[in-house]
Amino acid sequence: MTTRSAFVWALETVSGDTTDPLTVDDELLARARIHAREVPIDVDWDALEWAVSARAKRWAGRCQWDRRREVATIVLSRQAYETYDWETFAAVVRHELIHAWEFQRYGKSGHGTRFREKAAALEAPRHCPSFSTPRYRLWCSNDDCTWGARRHRASPPVTTPERYQCGGCGADYVVEHVASGRRWTCSSGYGGVKAALGEEW
Ligand SMILES: [Zn+2]
Ligand SMILES: [Zn+2]
């Protein structure tokens, strides 16, 4: 896997000055770039640029093509990076890399047969996981607080909410399994809902 020195090297490349505190965006870009280099795909790295979107809430990644410069730009969502586990996010990076490869080679890109075959070979999703349908929603139990969060996997804040607090006011929060609408506020509640749903989980 990625060695520490490679990671630090990429961080330096991104931030330009290691004395600056690393931001989430720096870390995101460093990890994405390192991962990209390990993917067996014939991308022209000199004609590939990277960016982070702090605002994107509906998509995890995008690839733009500047026809005039013949440069592809992969834009990755900060919120996706913070929400997904790394394996899921890395698959998004591979998905966007395929778009970059298609743009560079064919001047256009889609989700057709060529894309599907490449995606299967690289274990990338044919469609990026949609951001608008998270598996779990969290919100504050305090009516005056607007804090909320979304999660795509059953991480500890989802399974044991009693051990955490609202990120806004520090009150307790509620977790909802979006597909079923079932809710819980503690680990036994989570276990009960999971058991009740069985196959539908
Ligand atoms: Zn796509
Ligand atoms: Zn709150």
Short mmCIF file of C-alpha atoms in Angstrom, two decimals, residues 6-201:
data_model
loop_
_atom_site.label_atom_id
_atom_site.label_comp_id
_atom_site.label_asym_id
_atom_site.label_seq_id
_atom_site.Cartn_x
_atom_site.Cartn_y
_atom_site.Cartn_z
CA ALA A 6 5.01 8.86 -0.69
CA PHE A 7 2.17 10.38 1.27
CA VAL A 8 4.36 13.13 2.71
CA TRP A 9 5.83 13.79 -0.72
CA ALA A 10 2.39 14.26 -2.19
CA LEU A 11 1.39 16.53 0.67
CA GLU A 12 4.41 18.71 -0.04
CA THR A 13 3.51 18.77 -3.68
CA VAL A 14 0.01 19.89 -2.84
CA SER A 15 0.66 22.40 -0.08
CA GLY A 16 3.99 23.70 -1.39
CA ASP A 17 5.10 24.46 2.15
CA THR A 18 5.10 21.81 4.84
CA THR A 19 5.08 24.41 7.61
CA ASP A 20 1.49 25.29 6.74
CA PRO A 21 -1.09 23.25 8.60
CA LEU A 22 -2.62 20.71 6.28
CA THR A 23 -6.22 21.28 5.38
CA VAL A 24 -8.78 18.60 4.65
CA ASP A 25 -8.49 19.57 0.99
CA ASP A 26 -4.71 19.04 1.03
CA GLU A 27 -5.16 15.62 2.54
CA LEU A 28 -7.96 14.73 0.12
CA LEU A 29 -5.90 15.72 -2.93
CA ALA A 30 -2.77 14.00 -1.68
CA ARG A 31 -4.53 10.73 -1.07
CA ALA A 32 -6.44 10.92 -4.35
CA ARG A 33 -3.25 11.58 -6.34
CA ILE A 34 -1.34 8.79 -4.68
CA HIS A 35 -4.20 6.41 -5.30
CA ALA A 36 -4.49 7.51 -8.93
CA ARG A 37 -0.84 6.68 -9.60
CA GLU A 38 -1.45 3.12 -8.44
CA VAL A 39 -4.33 2.61 -10.86
CA PRO A 40 -3.33 0.73 -14.03
CA ILE A 41 -4.69 3.22 -16.54
CA ASP A 42 -2.84 5.05 -19.29
CA VAL A 43 -3.65 8.62 -18.25
CA ASP A 44 -1.44 11.51 -19.35
CA TRP A 45 -0.62 12.95 -15.91
CA ASP A 46 0.73 16.18 -17.40
CA ALA A 47 -2.68 16.85 -18.92
CA LEU A 48 -4.60 16.16 -15.71
CA GLU A 49 -5.46 18.69 -13.03
CA TRP A 50 -7.16 18.22 -9.67
CA ALA A 51 -9.54 20.38 -7.67
CA VAL A 52 -11.77 20.17 -4.61
CA SER A 53 -15.32 21.42 -4.44
CA ALA A 54 -16.31 22.65 -0.99
CA ARG A 55 -19.91 23.16 -2.04
CA ALA A 56 -20.84 20.03 -3.98
CA LYS A 57 -23.50 18.12 -2.09
CA ARG A 58 -25.09 16.01 -4.82
CA TRP A 59 -22.07 14.51 -6.50
CA ALA A 60 -18.88 12.97 -5.19
CA GLY A 61 -16.69 13.58 -8.20
CA ARG A 62 -16.65 15.13 -11.64
CA CYS A 63 -14.33 15.29 -14.60
CA GLN A 64 -14.23 18.37 -16.81
CA TRP A 65 -12.56 18.60 -20.18
CA ASP A 66 -10.96 21.77 -21.49
CA ARG A 67 -11.04 21.12 -25.21
CA ARG A 68 -8.83 24.06 -26.05
CA ARG A 69 -6.02 23.19 -23.63
CA GLU A 70 -6.71 19.45 -23.88
CA VAL A 71 -6.54 19.19 -20.11
CA ALA A 72 -8.86 17.13 -17.93
CA THR A 73 -9.73 18.33 -14.43
CA ILE A 74 -10.97 15.92 -11.79
CA VAL A 75 -13.05 17.74 -9.18
CA LEU A 76 -13.69 15.88 -5.94
CA SER A 77 -16.26 16.75 -3.30
CA ARG A 78 -14.95 17.56 0.15
CA GLN A 79 -18.22 16.44 1.66
CA ALA A 80 -17.93 13.07 -0.06
CA TYR A 81 -14.42 12.68 1.30
CA GLU A 82 -15.63 13.44 4.79
CA THR A 83 -18.67 11.17 4.50
CA TYR A 84 -17.45 8.11 2.62
CA ASP A 85 -15.04 5.57 3.93
CA TRP A 86 -11.77 5.60 1.99
CA GLU A 87 -12.53 2.52 -0.14
CA THR A 88 -15.70 4.13 -1.46
CA PHE A 89 -13.99 7.44 -2.11
CA ALA A 90 -11.07 5.72 -3.85
CA ALA A 91 -13.57 4.04 -6.20
CA VAL A 92 -14.93 7.50 -7.04
CA VAL A 93 -11.38 8.59 -7.90
CA ARG A 94 -11.05 5.60 -10.27
CA HIS A 95 -14.41 6.43 -11.85
CA GLU A 96 -13.26 9.98 -12.59
CA LEU A 97 -9.89 8.75 -13.85
CA ILE A 98 -11.70 6.74 -16.50
CA HIS A 99 -13.48 9.90 -17.63
CA ALA A 100 -10.11 11.69 -17.79
CA TRP A 101 -8.63 8.83 -19.82
CA GLU A 102 -11.57 8.86 -22.24
CA PHE A 103 -11.39 12.64 -22.65
CA GLN A 104 -7.68 12.58 -23.30
CA ARG A 105 -7.90 9.71 -25.77
CA TYR A 106 -11.23 10.32 -27.52
CA GLY A 107 -12.09 13.94 -26.74
CA LYS A 108 -15.36 12.91 -25.14
CA SER A 109 -16.60 10.70 -22.35
CA GLY A 110 -19.79 9.03 -21.16
CA HIS A 111 -20.98 5.96 -19.31
CA GLY A 112 -21.29 3.67 -22.32
CA THR A 113 -19.83 0.26 -23.13
CA ARG A 114 -16.22 1.44 -23.23
CA PHE A 115 -16.62 3.10 -19.86
CA ARG A 116 -18.38 0.09 -18.38
CA GLU A 117 -15.62 -2.30 -19.43
CA LYS A 118 -12.91 -0.07 -18.06
CA ALA A 119 -14.86 0.44 -14.83
CA ALA A 120 -15.25 -3.31 -14.37
CA ALA A 121 -11.52 -3.83 -14.92
CA LEU A 122 -10.63 -1.19 -12.34
CA GLU A 123 -13.38 -2.11 -9.88
CA ALA A 124 -14.86 1.36 -10.17
CA PRO A 125 -18.61 2.01 -10.03
CA ARG A 126 -20.23 2.64 -13.40
CA HIS A 127 -22.21 5.40 -11.75
CA CYS A 128 -20.90 7.35 -8.83
CA PRO A 129 -22.82 6.76 -5.63
CA SER A 130 -25.44 9.44 -5.39
CA PHE A 131 -24.99 11.91 -2.66
CA SER A 132 -28.63 12.79 -2.35
CA THR A 133 -29.54 9.40 -0.90
CA PRO A 134 -27.37 8.75 2.14
CA ARG A 135 -27.97 5.54 4.05
CA TYR A 136 -28.30 7.31 7.41
CA ARG A 137 -29.34 10.77 8.49
CA LEU A 138 -28.43 12.35 11.81
CA TRP A 139 -30.07 15.37 13.34
CA CYS A 140 -30.09 17.20 16.65
CA SER A 141 -32.79 16.46 19.23
CA ASN A 142 -32.80 20.14 20.19
CA ASP A 143 -35.50 21.88 18.14
CA ASP A 144 -33.58 25.16 18.17
CA CYS A 145 -30.50 23.57 16.61
CA THR A 146 -30.18 23.07 12.84
CA TRP A 147 -27.26 20.62 12.93
CA GLY A 148 -27.52 17.54 10.73
CA ALA A 149 -25.23 15.03 9.04
CA ARG A 150 -25.36 12.18 6.54
CA ARG A 151 -23.55 8.89 6.64
CA HIS A 152 -23.13 6.15 4.06
CA ARG A 153 -21.95 3.42 6.40
CA ALA A 154 -22.67 2.23 9.91
CA SER A 155 -19.80 4.06 11.59
CA PRO A 156 -19.67 4.41 15.41
CA PRO A 157 -21.68 7.68 15.43
CA VAL A 158 -24.44 5.69 13.68
CA THR A 159 -24.29 2.53 15.79
CA THR A 160 -23.55 4.09 19.19
CA PRO A 161 -25.01 7.61 19.15
CA GLU A 162 -25.07 7.73 22.95
CA ARG A 163 -21.29 8.10 22.89
CA TYR A 164 -21.37 11.25 20.72
CA GLN A 165 -23.05 14.64 20.65
CA CYS A 166 -24.59 16.99 18.15
CA GLY A 167 -21.83 18.83 16.27
CA GLY A 168 -23.62 22.14 16.77
CA CYS A 169 -24.91 22.47 20.33
CA GLY A 170 -23.68 19.31 22.04
CA ALA A 171 -27.13 17.83 22.68
CA ASP A 172 -28.14 14.23 21.91
CA TYR A 173 -28.98 13.43 18.32
CA VAL A 174 -31.25 11.06 16.43
CA VAL A 175 -30.17 8.61 13.72
CA GLU A 176 -32.50 7.53 10.94
CA HIS A 177 -32.17 4.62 8.51
CA VAL A 178 -33.31 6.58 5.46
CA ALA A 179 -34.78 3.72 3.41
CA SER A 180 -37.10 2.56 6.21
CA GLY A 181 -37.54 5.76 8.22
CA ARG A 182 -36.70 3.85 11.43
CA ARG A 183 -34.93 5.87 14.10
CA TRP A 184 -32.80 5.33 17.18
CA THR A 185 -30.76 7.26 19.73
CA CYS A 186 -28.62 4.51 21.29
CA SER A 187 -26.83 1.28 20.37
CA SER A 188 -29.63 -0.98 21.60
CA GLY A 189 -32.07 0.99 19.46
CA TYR A 190 -29.77 0.51 16.49
CA GLY A 191 -29.59 -3.23 17.17
CA GLY A 192 -33.37 -3.47 17.47
CA VAL A 193 -33.99 -1.70 14.17
CA LYS A 194 -31.36 -3.77 12.39
CA ALA A 195 -32.89 -6.99 13.71
CA ALA A 196 -36.42 -5.86 12.86
CA LEU A 197 -35.53 -4.97 9.27
CA GLY A 198 -33.54 -8.13 8.58
CA GLU A 199 -33.21 -8.49 4.81
CA GLU A 200 -34.41 -4.96 4.13
CA TRP A 201 -31.49 -3.45 6.02
#
